[in-house]
Coordinates of C-alpha atoms in Angstrom, one line a residue:
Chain A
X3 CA -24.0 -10.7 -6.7
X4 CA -22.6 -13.1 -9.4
X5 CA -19.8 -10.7 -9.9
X6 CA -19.0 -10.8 -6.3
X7 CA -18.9 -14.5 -6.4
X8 CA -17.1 -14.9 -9.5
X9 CA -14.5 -12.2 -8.4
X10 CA -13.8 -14.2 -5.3
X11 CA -13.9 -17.6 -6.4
X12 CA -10.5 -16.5 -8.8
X13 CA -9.2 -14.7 -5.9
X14 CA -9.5 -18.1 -3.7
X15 CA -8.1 -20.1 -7.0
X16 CA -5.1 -17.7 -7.3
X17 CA -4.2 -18.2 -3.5
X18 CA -4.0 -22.0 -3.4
X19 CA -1.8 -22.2 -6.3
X20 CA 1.1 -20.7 -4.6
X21 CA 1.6 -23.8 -2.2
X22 CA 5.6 -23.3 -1.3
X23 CA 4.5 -19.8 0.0
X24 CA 1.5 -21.5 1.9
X25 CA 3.8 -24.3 3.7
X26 CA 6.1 -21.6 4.3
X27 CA 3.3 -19.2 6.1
X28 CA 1.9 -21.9 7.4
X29 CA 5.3 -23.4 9.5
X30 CA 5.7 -19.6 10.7
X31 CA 2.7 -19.3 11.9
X32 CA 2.9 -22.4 14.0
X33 CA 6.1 -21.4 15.4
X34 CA 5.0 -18.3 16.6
X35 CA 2.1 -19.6 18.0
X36 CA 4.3 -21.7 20.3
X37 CA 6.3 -19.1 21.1
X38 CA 3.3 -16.9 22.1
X39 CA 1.7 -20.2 24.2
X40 CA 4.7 -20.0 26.3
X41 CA 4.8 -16.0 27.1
X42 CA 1.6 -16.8 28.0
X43 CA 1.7 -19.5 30.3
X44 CA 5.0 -17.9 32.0
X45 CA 2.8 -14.5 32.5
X46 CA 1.0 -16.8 34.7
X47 CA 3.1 -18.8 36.9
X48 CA 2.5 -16.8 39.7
X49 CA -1.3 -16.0 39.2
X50 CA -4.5 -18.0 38.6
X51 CA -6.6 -15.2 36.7
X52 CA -6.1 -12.0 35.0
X53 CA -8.8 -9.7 34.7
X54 CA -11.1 -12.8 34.4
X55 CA -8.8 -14.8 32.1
X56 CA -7.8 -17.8 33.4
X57 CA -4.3 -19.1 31.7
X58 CA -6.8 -21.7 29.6
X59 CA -8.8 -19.5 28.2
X60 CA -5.6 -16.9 27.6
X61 CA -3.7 -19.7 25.8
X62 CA -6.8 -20.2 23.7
X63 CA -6.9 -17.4 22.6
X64 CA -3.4 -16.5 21.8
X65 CA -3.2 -19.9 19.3
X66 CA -6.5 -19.3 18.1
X67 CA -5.4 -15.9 16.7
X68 CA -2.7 -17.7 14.9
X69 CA -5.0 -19.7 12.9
X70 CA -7.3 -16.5 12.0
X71 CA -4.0 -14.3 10.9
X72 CA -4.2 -15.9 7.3
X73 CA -7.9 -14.9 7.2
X74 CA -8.2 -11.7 8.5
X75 CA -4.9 -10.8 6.4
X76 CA -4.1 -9.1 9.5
X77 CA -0.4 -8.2 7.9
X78 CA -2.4 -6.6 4.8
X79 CA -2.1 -6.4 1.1
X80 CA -0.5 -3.0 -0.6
X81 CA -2.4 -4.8 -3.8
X82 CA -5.0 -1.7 -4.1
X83 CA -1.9 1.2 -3.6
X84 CA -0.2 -0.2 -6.4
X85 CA -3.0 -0.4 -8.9
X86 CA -3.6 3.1 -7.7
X87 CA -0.1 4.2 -8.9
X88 CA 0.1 2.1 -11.9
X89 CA -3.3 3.2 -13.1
X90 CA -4.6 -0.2 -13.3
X91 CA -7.5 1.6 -11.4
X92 CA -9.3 2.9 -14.5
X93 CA -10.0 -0.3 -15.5
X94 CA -11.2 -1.5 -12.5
X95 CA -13.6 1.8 -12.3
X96 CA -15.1 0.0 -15.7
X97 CA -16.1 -3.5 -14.1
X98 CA -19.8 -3.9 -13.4
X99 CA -20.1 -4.0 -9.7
X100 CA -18.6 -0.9 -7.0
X101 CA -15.7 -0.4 -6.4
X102 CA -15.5 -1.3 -2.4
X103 CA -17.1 -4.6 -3.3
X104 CA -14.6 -5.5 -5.7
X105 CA -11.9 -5.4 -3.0
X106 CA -14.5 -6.6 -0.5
X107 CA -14.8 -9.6 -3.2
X108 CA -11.1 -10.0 -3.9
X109 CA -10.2 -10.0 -0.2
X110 CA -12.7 -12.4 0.9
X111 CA -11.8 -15.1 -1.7
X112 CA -8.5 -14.5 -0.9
X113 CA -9.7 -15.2 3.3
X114 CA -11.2 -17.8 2.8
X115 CA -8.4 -19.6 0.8
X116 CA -6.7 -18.7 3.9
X117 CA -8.6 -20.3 6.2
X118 CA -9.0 -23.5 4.5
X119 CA -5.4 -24.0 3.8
X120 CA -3.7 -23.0 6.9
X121 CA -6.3 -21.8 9.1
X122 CA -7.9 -24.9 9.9
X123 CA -4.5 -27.0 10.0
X124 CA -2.7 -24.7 12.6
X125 CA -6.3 -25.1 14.7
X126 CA -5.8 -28.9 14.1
X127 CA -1.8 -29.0 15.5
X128 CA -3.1 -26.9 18.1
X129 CA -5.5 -28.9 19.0
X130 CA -3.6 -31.9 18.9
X131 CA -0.6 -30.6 21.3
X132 CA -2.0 -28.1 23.7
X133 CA -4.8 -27.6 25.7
X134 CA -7.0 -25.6 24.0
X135 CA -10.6 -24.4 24.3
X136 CA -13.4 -24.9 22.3
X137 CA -16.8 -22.7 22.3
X138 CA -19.4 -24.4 24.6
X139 CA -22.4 -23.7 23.6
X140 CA -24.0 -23.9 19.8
X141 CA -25.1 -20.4 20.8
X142 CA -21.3 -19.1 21.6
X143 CA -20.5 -20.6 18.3
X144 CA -22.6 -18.7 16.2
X145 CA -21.9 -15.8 18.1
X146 CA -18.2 -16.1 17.3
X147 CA -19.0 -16.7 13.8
X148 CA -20.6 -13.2 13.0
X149 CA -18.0 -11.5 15.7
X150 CA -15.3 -13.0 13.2
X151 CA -17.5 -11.9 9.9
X152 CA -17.8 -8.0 11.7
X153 CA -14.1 -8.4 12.7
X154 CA -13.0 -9.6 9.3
X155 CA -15.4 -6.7 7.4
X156 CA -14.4 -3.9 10.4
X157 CA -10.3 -4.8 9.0
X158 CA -11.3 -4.7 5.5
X159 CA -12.5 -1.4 5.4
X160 CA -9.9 -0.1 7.7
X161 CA -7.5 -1.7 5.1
X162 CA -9.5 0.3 2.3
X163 CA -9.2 3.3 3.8
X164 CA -5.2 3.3 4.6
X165 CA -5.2 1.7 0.8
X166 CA -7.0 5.5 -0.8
X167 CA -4.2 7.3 1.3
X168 CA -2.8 6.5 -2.0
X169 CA -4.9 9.1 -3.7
X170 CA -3.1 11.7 -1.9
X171 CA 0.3 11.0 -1.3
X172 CA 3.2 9.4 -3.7
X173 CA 4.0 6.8 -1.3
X174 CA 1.4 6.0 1.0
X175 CA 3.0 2.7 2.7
X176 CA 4.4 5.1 5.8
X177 CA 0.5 5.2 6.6
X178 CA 0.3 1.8 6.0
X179 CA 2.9 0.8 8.0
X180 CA 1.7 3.2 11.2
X181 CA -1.7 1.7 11.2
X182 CA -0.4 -1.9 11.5
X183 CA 1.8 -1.2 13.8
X184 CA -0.8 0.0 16.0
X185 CA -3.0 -2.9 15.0
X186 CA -0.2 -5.2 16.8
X187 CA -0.8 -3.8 20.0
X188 CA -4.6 -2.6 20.1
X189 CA -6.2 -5.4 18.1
X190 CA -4.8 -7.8 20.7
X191 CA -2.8 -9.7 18.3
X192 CA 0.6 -9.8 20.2
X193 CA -1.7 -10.8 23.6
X194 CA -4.7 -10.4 24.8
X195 CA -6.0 -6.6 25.3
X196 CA -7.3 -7.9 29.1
X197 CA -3.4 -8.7 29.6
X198 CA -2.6 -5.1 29.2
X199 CA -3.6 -2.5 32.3
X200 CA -6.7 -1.2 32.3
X201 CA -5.8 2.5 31.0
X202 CA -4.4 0.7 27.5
X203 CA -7.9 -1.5 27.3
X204 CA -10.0 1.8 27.3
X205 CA -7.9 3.8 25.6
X206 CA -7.6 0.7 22.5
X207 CA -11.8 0.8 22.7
X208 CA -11.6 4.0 21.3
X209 CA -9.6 2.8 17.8
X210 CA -11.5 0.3 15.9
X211 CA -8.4 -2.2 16.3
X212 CA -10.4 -4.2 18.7
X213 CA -13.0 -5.0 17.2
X214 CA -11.1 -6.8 14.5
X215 CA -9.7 -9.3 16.2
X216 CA -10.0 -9.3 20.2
X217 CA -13.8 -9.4 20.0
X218 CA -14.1 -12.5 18.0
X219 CA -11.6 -13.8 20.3
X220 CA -12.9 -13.0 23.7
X221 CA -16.3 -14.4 22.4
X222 CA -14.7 -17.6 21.5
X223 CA -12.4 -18.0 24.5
X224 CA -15.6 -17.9 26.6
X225 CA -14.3 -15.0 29.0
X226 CA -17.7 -13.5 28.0
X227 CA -21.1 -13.4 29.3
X228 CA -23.6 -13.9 27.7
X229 CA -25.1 -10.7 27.6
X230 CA -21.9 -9.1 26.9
X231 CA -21.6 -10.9 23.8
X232 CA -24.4 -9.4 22.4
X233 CA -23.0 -6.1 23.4
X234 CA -20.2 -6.8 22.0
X235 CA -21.8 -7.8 18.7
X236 CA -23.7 -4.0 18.6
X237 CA -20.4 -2.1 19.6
X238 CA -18.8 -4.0 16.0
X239 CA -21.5 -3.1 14.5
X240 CA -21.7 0.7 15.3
X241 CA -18.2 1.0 14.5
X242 CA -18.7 -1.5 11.0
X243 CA -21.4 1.2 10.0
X244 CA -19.5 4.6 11.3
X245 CA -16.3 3.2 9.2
X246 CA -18.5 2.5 5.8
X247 CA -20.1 6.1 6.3
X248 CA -16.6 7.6 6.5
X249 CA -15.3 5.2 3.3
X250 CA -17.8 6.6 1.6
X251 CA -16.9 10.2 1.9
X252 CA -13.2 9.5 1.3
X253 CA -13.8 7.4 -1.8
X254 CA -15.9 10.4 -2.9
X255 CA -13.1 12.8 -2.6
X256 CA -10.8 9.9 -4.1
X257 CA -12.5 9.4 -6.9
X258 CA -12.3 13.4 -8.1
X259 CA -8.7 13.3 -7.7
X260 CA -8.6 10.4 -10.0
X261 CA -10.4 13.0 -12.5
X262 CA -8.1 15.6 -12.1
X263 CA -5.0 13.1 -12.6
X264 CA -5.7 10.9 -15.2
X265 CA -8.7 12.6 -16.6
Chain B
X17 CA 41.1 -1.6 2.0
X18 CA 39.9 -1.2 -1.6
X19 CA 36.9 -3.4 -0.8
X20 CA 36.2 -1.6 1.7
X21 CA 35.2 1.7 0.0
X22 CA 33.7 0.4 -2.4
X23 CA 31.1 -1.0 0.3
X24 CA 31.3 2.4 1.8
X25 CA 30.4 4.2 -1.8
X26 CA 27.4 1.7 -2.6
X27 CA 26.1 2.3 0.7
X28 CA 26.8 6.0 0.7
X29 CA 24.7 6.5 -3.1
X30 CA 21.8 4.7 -1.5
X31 CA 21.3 6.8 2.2
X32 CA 21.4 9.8 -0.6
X33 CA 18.5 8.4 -2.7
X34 CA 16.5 7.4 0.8
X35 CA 17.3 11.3 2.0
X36 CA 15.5 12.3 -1.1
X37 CA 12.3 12.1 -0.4
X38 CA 12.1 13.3 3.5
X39 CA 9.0 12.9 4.1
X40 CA 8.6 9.4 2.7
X41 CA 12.1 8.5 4.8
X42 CA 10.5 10.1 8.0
X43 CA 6.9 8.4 7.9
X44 CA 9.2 5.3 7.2
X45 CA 11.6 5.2 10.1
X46 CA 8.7 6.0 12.4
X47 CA 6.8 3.4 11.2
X48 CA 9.6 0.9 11.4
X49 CA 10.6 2.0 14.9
X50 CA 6.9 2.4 16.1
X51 CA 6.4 -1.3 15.5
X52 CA 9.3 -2.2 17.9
X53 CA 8.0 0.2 20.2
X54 CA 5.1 -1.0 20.3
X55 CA 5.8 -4.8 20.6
X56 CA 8.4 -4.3 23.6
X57 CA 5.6 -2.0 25.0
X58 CA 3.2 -5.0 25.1
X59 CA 5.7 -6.9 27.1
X60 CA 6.6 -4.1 29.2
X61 CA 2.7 -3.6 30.0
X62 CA 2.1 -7.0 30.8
X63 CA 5.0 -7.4 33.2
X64 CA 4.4 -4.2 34.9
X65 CA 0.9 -5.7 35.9
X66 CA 2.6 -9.4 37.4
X67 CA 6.3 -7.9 37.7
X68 CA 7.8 -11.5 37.5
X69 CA 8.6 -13.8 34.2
X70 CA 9.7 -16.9 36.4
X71 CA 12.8 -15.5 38.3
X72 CA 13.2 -12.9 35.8
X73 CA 12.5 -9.2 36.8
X74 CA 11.7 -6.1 33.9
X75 CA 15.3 -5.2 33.6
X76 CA 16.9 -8.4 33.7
X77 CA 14.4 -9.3 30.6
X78 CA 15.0 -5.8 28.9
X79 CA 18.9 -6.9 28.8
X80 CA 18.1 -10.1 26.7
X81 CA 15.5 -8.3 24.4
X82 CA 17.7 -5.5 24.1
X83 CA 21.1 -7.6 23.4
X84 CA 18.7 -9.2 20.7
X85 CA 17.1 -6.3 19.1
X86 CA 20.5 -4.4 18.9
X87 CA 22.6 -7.3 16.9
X88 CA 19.5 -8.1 14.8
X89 CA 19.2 -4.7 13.4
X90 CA 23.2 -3.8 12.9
X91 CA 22.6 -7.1 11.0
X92 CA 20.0 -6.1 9.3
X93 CA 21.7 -2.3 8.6
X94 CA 24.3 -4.0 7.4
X95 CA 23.4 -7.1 5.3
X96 CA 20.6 -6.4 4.0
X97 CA 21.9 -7.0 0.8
X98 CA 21.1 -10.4 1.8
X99 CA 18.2 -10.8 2.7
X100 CA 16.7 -13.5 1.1
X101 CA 13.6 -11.6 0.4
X102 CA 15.4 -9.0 -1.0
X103 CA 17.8 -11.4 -3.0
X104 CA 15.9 -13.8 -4.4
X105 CA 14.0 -11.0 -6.0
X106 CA 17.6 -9.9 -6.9
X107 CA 18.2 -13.2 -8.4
X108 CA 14.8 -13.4 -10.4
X109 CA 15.1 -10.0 -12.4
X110 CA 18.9 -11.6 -13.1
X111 CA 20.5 -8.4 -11.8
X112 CA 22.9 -10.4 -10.3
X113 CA 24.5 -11.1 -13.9
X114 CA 25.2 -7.6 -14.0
X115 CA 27.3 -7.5 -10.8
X116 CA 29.0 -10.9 -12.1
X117 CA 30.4 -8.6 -14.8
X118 CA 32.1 -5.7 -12.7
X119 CA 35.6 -5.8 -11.3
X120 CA 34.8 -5.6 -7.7
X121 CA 34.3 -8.2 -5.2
X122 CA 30.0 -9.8 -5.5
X123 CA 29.8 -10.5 -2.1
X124 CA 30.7 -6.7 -1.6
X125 CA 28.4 -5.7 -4.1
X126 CA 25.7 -7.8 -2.8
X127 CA 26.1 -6.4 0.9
X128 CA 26.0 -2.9 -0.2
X129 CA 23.1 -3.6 -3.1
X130 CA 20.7 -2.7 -0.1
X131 CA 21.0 -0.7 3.1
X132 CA 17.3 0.4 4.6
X133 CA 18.2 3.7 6.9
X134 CA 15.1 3.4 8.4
X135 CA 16.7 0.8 10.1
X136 CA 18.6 3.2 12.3
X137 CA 15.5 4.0 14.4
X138 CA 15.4 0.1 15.4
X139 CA 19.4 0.3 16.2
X140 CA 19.0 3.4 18.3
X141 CA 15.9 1.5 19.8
X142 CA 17.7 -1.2 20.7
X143 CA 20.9 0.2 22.0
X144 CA 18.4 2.3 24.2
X145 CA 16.6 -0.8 25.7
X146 CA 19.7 -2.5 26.1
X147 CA 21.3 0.5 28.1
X148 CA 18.3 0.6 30.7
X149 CA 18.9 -3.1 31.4
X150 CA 22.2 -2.4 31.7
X151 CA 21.8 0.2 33.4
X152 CA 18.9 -1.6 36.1
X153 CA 19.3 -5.2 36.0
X154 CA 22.2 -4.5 38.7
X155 CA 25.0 -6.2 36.7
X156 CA 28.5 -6.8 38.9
X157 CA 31.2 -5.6 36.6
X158 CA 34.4 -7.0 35.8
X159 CA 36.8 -6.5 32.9
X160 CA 35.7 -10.3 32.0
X161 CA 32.5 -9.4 31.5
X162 CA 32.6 -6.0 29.7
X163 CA 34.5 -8.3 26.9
X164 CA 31.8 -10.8 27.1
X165 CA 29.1 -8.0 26.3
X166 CA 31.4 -7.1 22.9
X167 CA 31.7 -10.6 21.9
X168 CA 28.3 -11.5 22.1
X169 CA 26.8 -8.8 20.5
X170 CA 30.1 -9.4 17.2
X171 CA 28.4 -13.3 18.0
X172 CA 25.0 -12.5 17.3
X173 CA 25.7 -10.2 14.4
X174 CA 27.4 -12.6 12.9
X175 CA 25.3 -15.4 13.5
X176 CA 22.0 -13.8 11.7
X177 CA 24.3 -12.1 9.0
X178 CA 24.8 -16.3 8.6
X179 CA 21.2 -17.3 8.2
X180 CA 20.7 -14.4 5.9
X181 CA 23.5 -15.8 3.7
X182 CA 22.3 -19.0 3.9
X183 CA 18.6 -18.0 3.2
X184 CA 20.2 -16.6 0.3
X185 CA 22.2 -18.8 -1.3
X186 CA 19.2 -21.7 -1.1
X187 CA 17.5 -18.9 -3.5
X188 CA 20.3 -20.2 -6.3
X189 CA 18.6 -23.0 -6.1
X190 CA 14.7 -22.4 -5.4
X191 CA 14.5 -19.0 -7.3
X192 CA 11.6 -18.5 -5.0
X193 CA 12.7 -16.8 -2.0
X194 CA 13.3 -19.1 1.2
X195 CA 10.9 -18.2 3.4
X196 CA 11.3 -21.0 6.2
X197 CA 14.3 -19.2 7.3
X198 CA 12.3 -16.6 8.5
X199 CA 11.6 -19.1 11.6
X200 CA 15.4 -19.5 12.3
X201 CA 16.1 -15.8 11.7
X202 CA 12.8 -13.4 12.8
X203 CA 12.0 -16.8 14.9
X204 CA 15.4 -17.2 16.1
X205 CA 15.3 -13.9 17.2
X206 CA 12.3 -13.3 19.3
X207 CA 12.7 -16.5 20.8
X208 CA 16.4 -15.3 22.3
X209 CA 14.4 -12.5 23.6
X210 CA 12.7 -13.8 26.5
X211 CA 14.6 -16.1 29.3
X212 CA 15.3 -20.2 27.6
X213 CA 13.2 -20.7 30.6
X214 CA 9.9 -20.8 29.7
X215 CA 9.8 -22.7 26.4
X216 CA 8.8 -26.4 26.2
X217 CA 11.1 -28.8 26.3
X218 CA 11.1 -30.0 23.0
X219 CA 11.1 -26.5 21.3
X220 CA 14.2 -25.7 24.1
X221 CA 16.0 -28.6 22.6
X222 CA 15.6 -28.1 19.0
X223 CA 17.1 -24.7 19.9
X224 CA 19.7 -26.0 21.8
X225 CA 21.3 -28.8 19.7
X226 CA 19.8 -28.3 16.3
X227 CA 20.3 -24.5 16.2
X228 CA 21.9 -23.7 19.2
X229 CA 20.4 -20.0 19.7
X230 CA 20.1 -20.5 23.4
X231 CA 24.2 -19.9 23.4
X232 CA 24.5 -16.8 21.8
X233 CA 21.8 -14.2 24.1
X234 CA 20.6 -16.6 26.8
X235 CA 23.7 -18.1 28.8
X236 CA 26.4 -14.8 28.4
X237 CA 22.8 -12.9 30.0
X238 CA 22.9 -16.0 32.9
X239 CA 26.6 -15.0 33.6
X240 CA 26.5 -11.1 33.3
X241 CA 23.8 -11.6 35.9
X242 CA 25.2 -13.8 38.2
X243 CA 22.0 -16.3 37.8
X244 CA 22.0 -19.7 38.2
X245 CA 21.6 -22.2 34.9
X246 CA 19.1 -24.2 35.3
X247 CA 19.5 -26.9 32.6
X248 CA 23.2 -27.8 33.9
X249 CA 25.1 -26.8 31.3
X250 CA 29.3 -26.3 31.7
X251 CA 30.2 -22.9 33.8
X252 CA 32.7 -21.5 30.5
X253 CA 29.1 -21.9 28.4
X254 CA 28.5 -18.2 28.0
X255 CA 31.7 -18.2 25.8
X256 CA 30.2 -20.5 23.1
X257 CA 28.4 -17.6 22.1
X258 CA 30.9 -15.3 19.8
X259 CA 32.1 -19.2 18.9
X260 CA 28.7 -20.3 17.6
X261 CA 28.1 -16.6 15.8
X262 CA 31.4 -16.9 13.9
X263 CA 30.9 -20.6 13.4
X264 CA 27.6 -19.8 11.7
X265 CA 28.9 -17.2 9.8
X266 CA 32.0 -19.2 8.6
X267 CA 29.9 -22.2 6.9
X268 CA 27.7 -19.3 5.6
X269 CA 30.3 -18.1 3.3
X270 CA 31.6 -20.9 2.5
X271 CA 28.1 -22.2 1.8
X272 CA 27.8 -18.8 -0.5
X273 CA 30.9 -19.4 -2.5
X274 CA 29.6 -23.1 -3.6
X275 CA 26.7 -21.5 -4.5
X276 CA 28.1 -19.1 -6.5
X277 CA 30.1 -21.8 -8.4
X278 CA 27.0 -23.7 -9.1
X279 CA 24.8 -20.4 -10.1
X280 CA 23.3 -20.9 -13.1
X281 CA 21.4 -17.6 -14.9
X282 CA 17.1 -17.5 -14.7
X283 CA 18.0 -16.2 -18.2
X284 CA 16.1 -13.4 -17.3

């Protein structure tokens, strides 16, 4: 466990030292954000509710995402492919703690870092300039809070997976590239997934996109009930576990090619 | 004329190297077109549910996103060479001390140092949203108009060709690539995507008087369709357009060769 503390604290120091990249991430997300308010309130000029969203609650949740993009590194890191090509794997094979929770460690000191520095600012000029929700109940809170912890673990792994497609082909971005493009759509990251008709919502409950970020999101805009919180808590959590199985086996079969090539 | 091959030559060596690997270039250009695909599905799937943005119907909408997506990746085909992600890593390494020393023309060599054929896809993309509004939004044709379409789509090439080169040359200075001009260029360009209509005012103005955007997409689309302005400006307004793109474009270059003058060497 100190490893895994030690390995993220550096991760979180090397992120706030690039600050001209920060202000820079930071200013685009913001702009974005107001660009995405206004879809959203135009998509409901002529309607009070959609599919129990009221344009409050859709706003909400549209800004709010902004603020979590940093965190959930939602646009990725190609940092594991390329010590994959360059070899720099074998040494990471050698450090005292597995090799999924050194990513795991690295990306979550890197999250954090992102939600401190420009997470928690966009939320404040949000907050400041539109009308935005905030979770009602101490209970919703905490709900949201482990819905965002599942969401942020569900991405990792989904990341770590697209990441070994490195083991098998030479360049293994095409895959990488695919997957967040479907992320934009199904993880409700362009707009709400209730926004979309109601084929699109089931058929984007079938990819683990969701869960990533539309759950947290739902659960904080308060669109849900209580008891469908909690369901949606167990459905991340079933897909969290089905995805860690599945690592597992293709780290397995990773790890033997990396025999093979670099002995 | 000799310029000109020599673009066509740089440009021509790198399709080769992209053809090399095929399966690479395909998973590529899918992936690069997929993520348009997908983000003008989004909107497509949302308006199909309400049918309306304001007094704007799917089609109507479709001809500004596609007028937008079409000029943005021509643009992007084309000067990529310039952009400033691309250069300022350009100017980091110092390969552009190399170019300095051959014969030929840098701004050529810089324009043709890049060219991303995946790119294609999201041109083809484009034109092909761009002809269903067309082809839908129930435009009145006249020979006025069918020039207008050309200009503005010249205009807007143009005009983000500018912000590239601007974005670019800031990098003599910084080193560190520019990355707040991705709000005037990616920003720029989604925001000319959907109708002026339903920003806030203030954002609406910035756009309008700081960086007039709202000229080059939104007020030629207002005239092709016959819709009324609703913010007042002059009838001829739609014509700004080609003039703002060039305008851009023209302070770009001339923006690029004082930078050039003033480039000093990382050293690297």
């Amino acid at each position: 466990m100190t490893v895994f503390w030690e390995i993220m604290v550096r991760a979180f120091q090397r992120q706030i030292t690039y600050r001209a990249a920060a202000l820079a991430g930071l200013a685009t997300n913001l702009f974005f954000g107001f660009i995405k308010a206004a879809m959203v309130e135009a998509y409901y000029q002529n309607t009070q509710i959609l599919s129990g969203m009221d344009v409050k609650a859709a706003v909400t949740y549209t800004v709010v995402t902004q603020a979590l993009l940093g965190f959930l590194s939602i646009f990725g890191t190609f940092d594991l492919m390329r010590t994959i090509y360059r070899g720099e794997v074998a040494t990471d094979l050698l450090k005292p703690i597995s090799f999924l929770g050194l990513w795991m460690a690295r990306d979550f000191g890197q999250s954090v870092a992102q939600l401190l520095l420009r997470g928690s600012v966009i939320l404040l000029v949000y907050g400041l300039f539109m009308d935005m929700g905030f979770p009602e109940s101490p209970m919703q809170w905490i709900y949201t809070v482990v819905s965002l912890l599942l969401g942020w673990t569900v991405w990792f792994v989904v990341r770590f997976l697209v990441n070994l497609g490195a083991f098998w082909s030479p360049d293994a971005r095409g895959i990488a590239r695919l997957c967040y493009a479907f992320t934009l759509l199904l993880s409700g990251l362009l707009m709400p997934i209730r926004l979309y008709p109601e084929w699109v919502q089931k058929f984007a409950a079938w990819t683990p996109f969701p869960y990533v970020l539309n759950t947290p999101m739902e659960i904080y805009s308060g669109v849900l009930s209580s008891q469908e919180m909690l369901h949606a808590l167990v459905l991340q959590g079933i897909w969290l576990v089905a995805l860690l199985i599945l690592t597992q086996g293709v780290w397995q079969q990773a790890s033997k090619r990396l025999m093979v090539l670099g002995g | 004329m000799h310029t000109f091959t020599v673009y066509v030559r740089l440009i021509h060596a790198l399709v080769r190297s992209q053809l090399q690997y095929r399966v690479s270039f395909l998973m590529d250009l899918i992936a690069t077109t997929f993520y348009t695909v997908l983000e003008f599905a989004s909107l497509v799937l949302i308006l199909g549910r309400i049918k309306t943005l304001g007094s704007w119907t799917i089609p109507e909408i479709t001809l500004l996103y596609g007028l937008a997506e079409l000029s943005f990746g021509i643009m992007d085909m084309a000067f990529a060479g310039f952009d400033p992600s691309i250069f300022g890593a350009f100017i980091r390494q110092g390969s552009l001390d190399q170019l300095m020393l051959r014969p030929v023309s840098l701004t050529v060599q810089v324009m043709g140092s890049d060219f991303g054929l995946r790119r294609l896809g999201k041109c083809l993309l484009g034109l092909v949203i761009l002809l269903y509004g067309i082809w839908y939004a129930g435009i009145i044709w006249t020979p006025e108009k069918a020039l207008l379409l050309l200009l503005v789509l010249i205009g807007m090439v143009l005009f983000f060709a500018g912000l590239f080169m601007i974005g670019s040359t800031i990098t003599f200075w910084t080193v560190d690539s520019a990355e707040a001009m991705n709000i005037l260029t990616y920003g720029g360009r989604a925001m000319i995507e959907y109708p002026m209509s339903i920003y806030q005012n203030w954002l609406r103005k910035i756009f309008t008087f700081v960086v007039p955007v709202i000229f080059l997409n939104y007020y030629p689309v207002l005239h092709l369709l016959d819709k009324p302005d609703p913010f007042g400006f002059p009838a001829w307004s739609h014509w700004l357009s080609p003039v703002v793109g060039c305008g851009i474009f023209l302070l770009a270059i001339l923006f690029w060769r004082f930078g050039l003058k003033h480039y000093q060497s990382t050293g690297t």
